[in-house]
């Protein structure tokens, strides 16, 4: 891992500060899109699945391009292929859930919806709280829907809002990224970055176990 992470934790955190400063309007838009999608799902709107799919696809594509290719590539040669995979995940999500309408959302206060909602709030608040708790500058926090760790967790949260086994394949890349992200944070000793990918892995595994039993 050390050869694949040719920088220190401070340099990595500083990159997020610059990224957040340069792209902050994207965070506002990501929050608005997420709020609209969640409200539509919980109300059982007819097009909630498509709205959720296109919202999630936007997060994947934005992060792949703006974070990996435009920002992270200056530190790590692996950023461009990672960015391409994020963009590909976004395109697949848009096609499967948005264009083909394969996201059948679970409306109401079911356990699955409540878990998905809780994970969305974890993606929103988790990293800023951890950043503050560990004494890092708050401007280095990973934003909701604009940073890889939050997007992977949001993706798993979204799958809790959708019925059926047919969407489980969309968890593959979030799981792979979360595993890489967790290993990277561990290698750098950046402990504030450990909980989000750990949550992604745990709840993805739990979701798969529950869906495959049915």
CSV table of C-alpha atoms in Angstrom, one decimal:
chain,number,residue,atom,x,y,z
A,1,UNK,CA,0.0,0.0,0.0
A,2,UNK,CA,2.8,2.4,0.8
A,3,UNK,CA,3.9,2.5,-2.9
A,4,UNK,CA,0.4,3.3,-4.0
A,5,UNK,CA,0.1,6.2,-1.5
A,6,UNK,CA,3.1,8.4,-2.2
A,7,UNK,CA,2.1,11.2,0.2
A,8,UNK,CA,1.4,11.8,3.9
A,9,UNK,CA,-1.9,12.1,5.7
A,10,UNK,CA,-1.4,15.9,6.0
A,11,UNK,CA,-0.9,16.3,2.3
A,12,UNK,CA,-4.0,14.2,1.6
A,13,UNK,CA,-6.1,16.2,4.1
A,14,UNK,CA,-4.8,19.4,2.6
A,15,UNK,CA,-5.9,18.3,-0.8
A,16,UNK,CA,-9.5,18.0,0.5
A,17,UNK,CA,-9.3,21.5,1.9
A,18,UNK,CA,-8.4,22.9,-1.6
A,19,UNK,CA,-11.0,20.7,-3.3
A,20,UNK,CA,-13.7,21.8,-1.0
A,21,UNK,CA,-12.8,25.5,-1.4
A,22,UNK,CA,-12.7,25.3,-5.2
A,23,UNK,CA,-16.0,23.3,-5.6
A,24,UNK,CA,-18.1,24.3,-2.6
A,25,UNK,CA,-21.3,25.1,-4.7
A,26,UNK,CA,-21.3,21.4,-5.7
A,27,UNK,CA,-21.8,20.4,-2.0
A,28,UNK,CA,-24.9,22.7,-1.8
A,29,UNK,CA,-26.3,21.1,-4.9
A,30,UNK,CA,-25.5,17.6,-3.6
A,31,UNK,CA,-27.4,18.3,-0.4
A,32,UNK,CA,-30.4,19.7,-2.2
A,33,UNK,CA,-30.5,16.7,-4.6
A,34,UNK,CA,-30.2,14.2,-1.7
A,35,UNK,CA,-33.0,15.9,0.3
A,36,UNK,CA,-35.4,15.9,-2.7
A,37,UNK,CA,-34.6,12.2,-3.5
A,38,UNK,CA,-35.1,11.1,0.1
A,39,UNK,CA,-38.4,13.1,0.4
A,40,UNK,CA,-39.7,11.5,-2.8
A,41,UNK,CA,-38.8,8.0,-1.6
A,42,UNK,CA,-40.4,8.4,1.8
A,43,UNK,CA,-43.6,9.8,0.3
A,44,UNK,CA,-43.8,7.0,-2.2
A,45,UNK,CA,-43.8,9.3,-5.3
A,46,UNK,CA,-44.2,7.4,-8.6
A,47,UNK,CA,-40.9,8.6,-10.0
A,48,UNK,CA,-39.0,8.3,-6.8
A,49,UNK,CA,-36.8,5.4,-8.1
A,50,UNK,CA,-35.7,7.4,-11.2
A,51,UNK,CA,-35.0,10.5,-9.1
A,52,UNK,CA,-32.9,8.5,-6.7
A,53,UNK,CA,-31.0,6.8,-9.5
A,54,UNK,CA,-30.2,10.1,-11.3
A,55,UNK,CA,-29.2,11.7,-8.0
A,56,UNK,CA,-26.9,8.9,-7.2
A,57,UNK,CA,-25.5,8.9,-10.7
A,58,UNK,CA,-24.7,12.6,-10.4
A,59,UNK,CA,-22.7,11.9,-7.3
A,60,UNK,CA,-20.7,9.2,-8.9
A,61,UNK,CA,-19.9,11.1,-12.1
A,62,UNK,CA,-19.1,14.4,-10.3
A,63,UNK,CA,-16.7,12.7,-7.9
A,64,UNK,CA,-15.1,10.7,-10.6
A,65,UNK,CA,-14.4,13.8,-12.7
A,66,UNK,CA,-14.0,16.7,-10.3
A,67,UNK,CA,-12.3,14.8,-7.4
A,68,UNK,CA,-10.3,12.0,-9.0
A,69,UNK,CA,-9.4,13.3,-12.4
A,70,UNK,CA,-9.2,17.0,-11.8
A,71,UNK,CA,-7.8,17.0,-8.2
A,72,UNK,CA,-6.5,13.7,-6.9
A,73,UNK,CA,-4.6,12.9,-10.1
A,74,UNK,CA,-2.0,15.5,-9.0
A,75,UNK,CA,-1.0,13.2,-6.1
A,76,UNK,CA,-1.6,9.7,-7.3
A,77,UNK,CA,-1.3,8.0,-10.7
A,78,UNK,CA,-4.1,5.6,-9.8
A,79,UNK,CA,-6.6,8.5,-9.6
A,80,UNK,CA,-7.5,8.5,-13.3
A,81,UNK,CA,-8.5,4.9,-13.5
A,82,UNK,CA,-10.4,5.3,-10.2
A,83,UNK,CA,-12.2,8.3,-11.6
A,84,UNK,CA,-13.1,6.3,-14.7
A,85,UNK,CA,-14.6,3.6,-12.6
A,86,UNK,CA,-16.6,6.1,-10.6
A,87,UNK,CA,-17.9,7.6,-13.8
A,88,UNK,CA,-18.8,4.2,-15.2
A,89,UNK,CA,-20.7,3.4,-12.0
A,90,UNK,CA,-22.6,6.6,-12.4
A,91,UNK,CA,-23.5,5.8,-16.0
A,92,UNK,CA,-24.6,2.3,-15.1
A,93,UNK,CA,-26.7,3.6,-12.2
A,94,UNK,CA,-28.4,6.2,-14.5
A,95,UNK,CA,-29.2,3.6,-17.1
A,96,UNK,CA,-30.4,0.8,-14.8
A,97,UNK,CA,-32.4,2.9,-12.3
A,98,UNK,CA,-33.1,6.0,-14.3
A,99,UNK,CA,-33.6,5.1,-17.9
A,100,UNK,CA,-34.8,1.5,-17.5
A,101,UNK,CA,-36.7,2.3,-14.2
A,102,UNK,CA,-35.4,-0.7,-12.3
A,103,UNK,CA,-35.3,1.1,-8.9
A,104,UNK,CA,-38.5,0.0,-7.2
A,105,UNK,CA,-38.4,2.1,-4.0
A,106,UNK,CA,-39.6,1.0,-0.7
A,107,UNK,CA,-41.9,3.7,0.7
A,108,UNK,CA,-43.0,4.3,4.3
A,109,UNK,CA,-41.3,3.5,7.6
A,110,UNK,CA,-40.0,0.0,6.9
A,111,UNK,CA,-36.9,-1.2,8.6
A,112,UNK,CA,-35.0,-1.1,5.3
A,113,UNK,CA,-36.0,2.5,4.7
A,114,UNK,CA,-35.1,3.6,8.2
A,115,UNK,CA,-31.6,2.0,7.8
A,116,UNK,CA,-31.1,3.7,4.5
A,117,UNK,CA,-32.2,7.0,5.9
A,118,UNK,CA,-29.8,6.6,8.9
A,119,UNK,CA,-26.9,5.8,6.6
A,120,UNK,CA,-27.6,8.9,4.5
A,121,UNK,CA,-27.4,11.0,7.7
A,122,UNK,CA,-24.2,9.2,8.6
A,123,UNK,CA,-22.8,10.2,5.2
A,124,UNK,CA,-23.9,13.8,5.8
A,125,UNK,CA,-22.7,14.3,9.4
A,126,UNK,CA,-20.2,11.4,10.1
A,127,UNK,CA,-17.1,12.8,8.6
A,128,UNK,CA,-17.4,16.4,9.7
A,129,UNK,CA,-18.0,15.2,13.3
A,130,UNK,CA,-15.0,12.9,13.1
A,131,UNK,CA,-12.9,15.6,11.6
A,132,UNK,CA,-13.7,17.9,14.5
A,133,UNK,CA,-13.3,15.2,17.1
A,134,UNK,CA,-9.8,14.3,15.8
A,135,UNK,CA,-8.8,17.9,15.8
A,136,UNK,CA,-8.5,18.4,12.0
A,137,UNK,CA,-9.5,21.6,10.3
A,138,UNK,CA,-13.2,21.3,9.4
A,139,UNK,CA,-12.5,22.5,5.9
A,140,UNK,CA,-10.8,19.2,5.2
A,141,UNK,CA,-14.0,17.1,5.9
A,142,UNK,CA,-15.4,14.9,3.2
A,143,UNK,CA,-18.6,16.5,1.8
A,144,UNK,CA,-21.9,14.7,1.3
A,145,UNK,CA,-22.0,13.4,-2.3
A,146,UNK,CA,-18.8,15.1,-3.4
A,147,UNK,CA,-16.2,12.8,-1.8
A,148,UNK,CA,-15.5,9.1,-2.5
A,149,UNK,CA,-16.2,7.8,1.0
A,150,UNK,CA,-19.5,9.6,1.3
A,151,UNK,CA,-20.6,8.6,-2.2
A,152,UNK,CA,-19.9,4.9,-1.5
A,153,UNK,CA,-21.9,5.0,1.7
A,154,UNK,CA,-24.7,6.9,0.0
A,155,UNK,CA,-24.8,4.2,-2.7
A,156,UNK,CA,-25.3,1.5,-0.1
A,157,UNK,CA,-27.9,3.6,1.7
A,158,UNK,CA,-29.8,4.0,-1.6
A,159,UNK,CA,-29.9,0.2,-2.0
A,160,UNK,CA,-31.7,-0.1,1.3
A,161,UNK,CA,-34.4,2.2,-0.2
A,162,UNK,CA,-34.9,-0.2,-3.1
A,163,UNK,CA,-36.6,-3.6,-3.3
A,164,UNK,CA,-35.2,-6.8,-4.6
A,165,UNK,CA,-32.0,-8.7,-5.3
A,166,UNK,CA,-31.6,-7.3,-8.9
A,167,UNK,CA,-29.9,-4.1,-7.6
A,168,UNK,CA,-27.2,-5.9,-5.5
A,169,UNK,CA,-24.7,-5.9,-8.4
A,170,UNK,CA,-24.6,-2.1,-8.0
A,171,UNK,CA,-23.0,-2.6,-4.5
A,172,UNK,CA,-19.9,-4.2,-6.0
A,173,UNK,CA,-17.9,-1.1,-6.8
A,174,UNK,CA,-18.9,0.7,-3.5
A,175,UNK,CA,-17.6,-2.3,-1.6
A,176,UNK,CA,-14.4,-2.5,-3.6
A,177,UNK,CA,-13.8,1.2,-3.1
A,178,UNK,CA,-14.6,1.1,0.6
A,179,UNK,CA,-12.1,-1.7,1.1
A,180,UNK,CA,-9.4,0.3,-0.7
A,181,UNK,CA,-10.4,3.5,1.2
A,182,UNK,CA,-10.2,1.6,4.5
A,183,UNK,CA,-6.8,0.1,3.7
A,184,UNK,CA,-5.5,3.6,2.6
A,185,UNK,CA,-6.7,5.3,5.8
A,186,UNK,CA,-5.2,2.5,7.9
A,187,UNK,CA,-1.9,2.8,6.1
A,188,UNK,CA,-1.7,6.6,6.5
A,189,UNK,CA,-2.9,6.4,10.1
A,190,UNK,CA,-5.7,8.8,9.2
A,191,UNK,CA,-8.2,7.3,11.8
A,192,UNK,CA,-11.0,9.8,11.1
A,193,UNK,CA,-11.3,8.2,7.6
A,194,UNK,CA,-11.8,4.7,8.9
A,195,UNK,CA,-15.5,4.7,10.1
A,196,UNK,CA,-17.3,5.6,6.8
A,197,UNK,CA,-15.8,2.8,4.6
A,198,UNK,CA,-16.2,0.4,7.6
A,199,UNK,CA,-19.9,1.3,7.7
A,200,UNK,CA,-20.1,0.9,3.9
A,201,UNK,CA,-18.6,-2.6,4.1
A,202,UNK,CA,-20.7,-3.7,7.1
A,203,UNK,CA,-24.1,-2.6,5.8
A,204,UNK,CA,-23.4,-3.8,2.2
A,205,UNK,CA,-22.7,-7.3,3.6
A,206,UNK,CA,-25.8,-7.1,5.8
A,207,UNK,CA,-27.9,-6.0,2.9
A,208,UNK,CA,-26.6,-8.8,0.6
A,209,UNK,CA,-27.2,-11.4,3.4
A,210,UNK,CA,-30.8,-10.2,3.9
A,211,UNK,CA,-31.7,-10.0,0.2
A,212,UNK,CA,-30.2,-13.4,-0.8
A,213,UNK,CA,-32.1,-15.2,1.9
A,214,UNK,CA,-35.4,-14.2,0.3
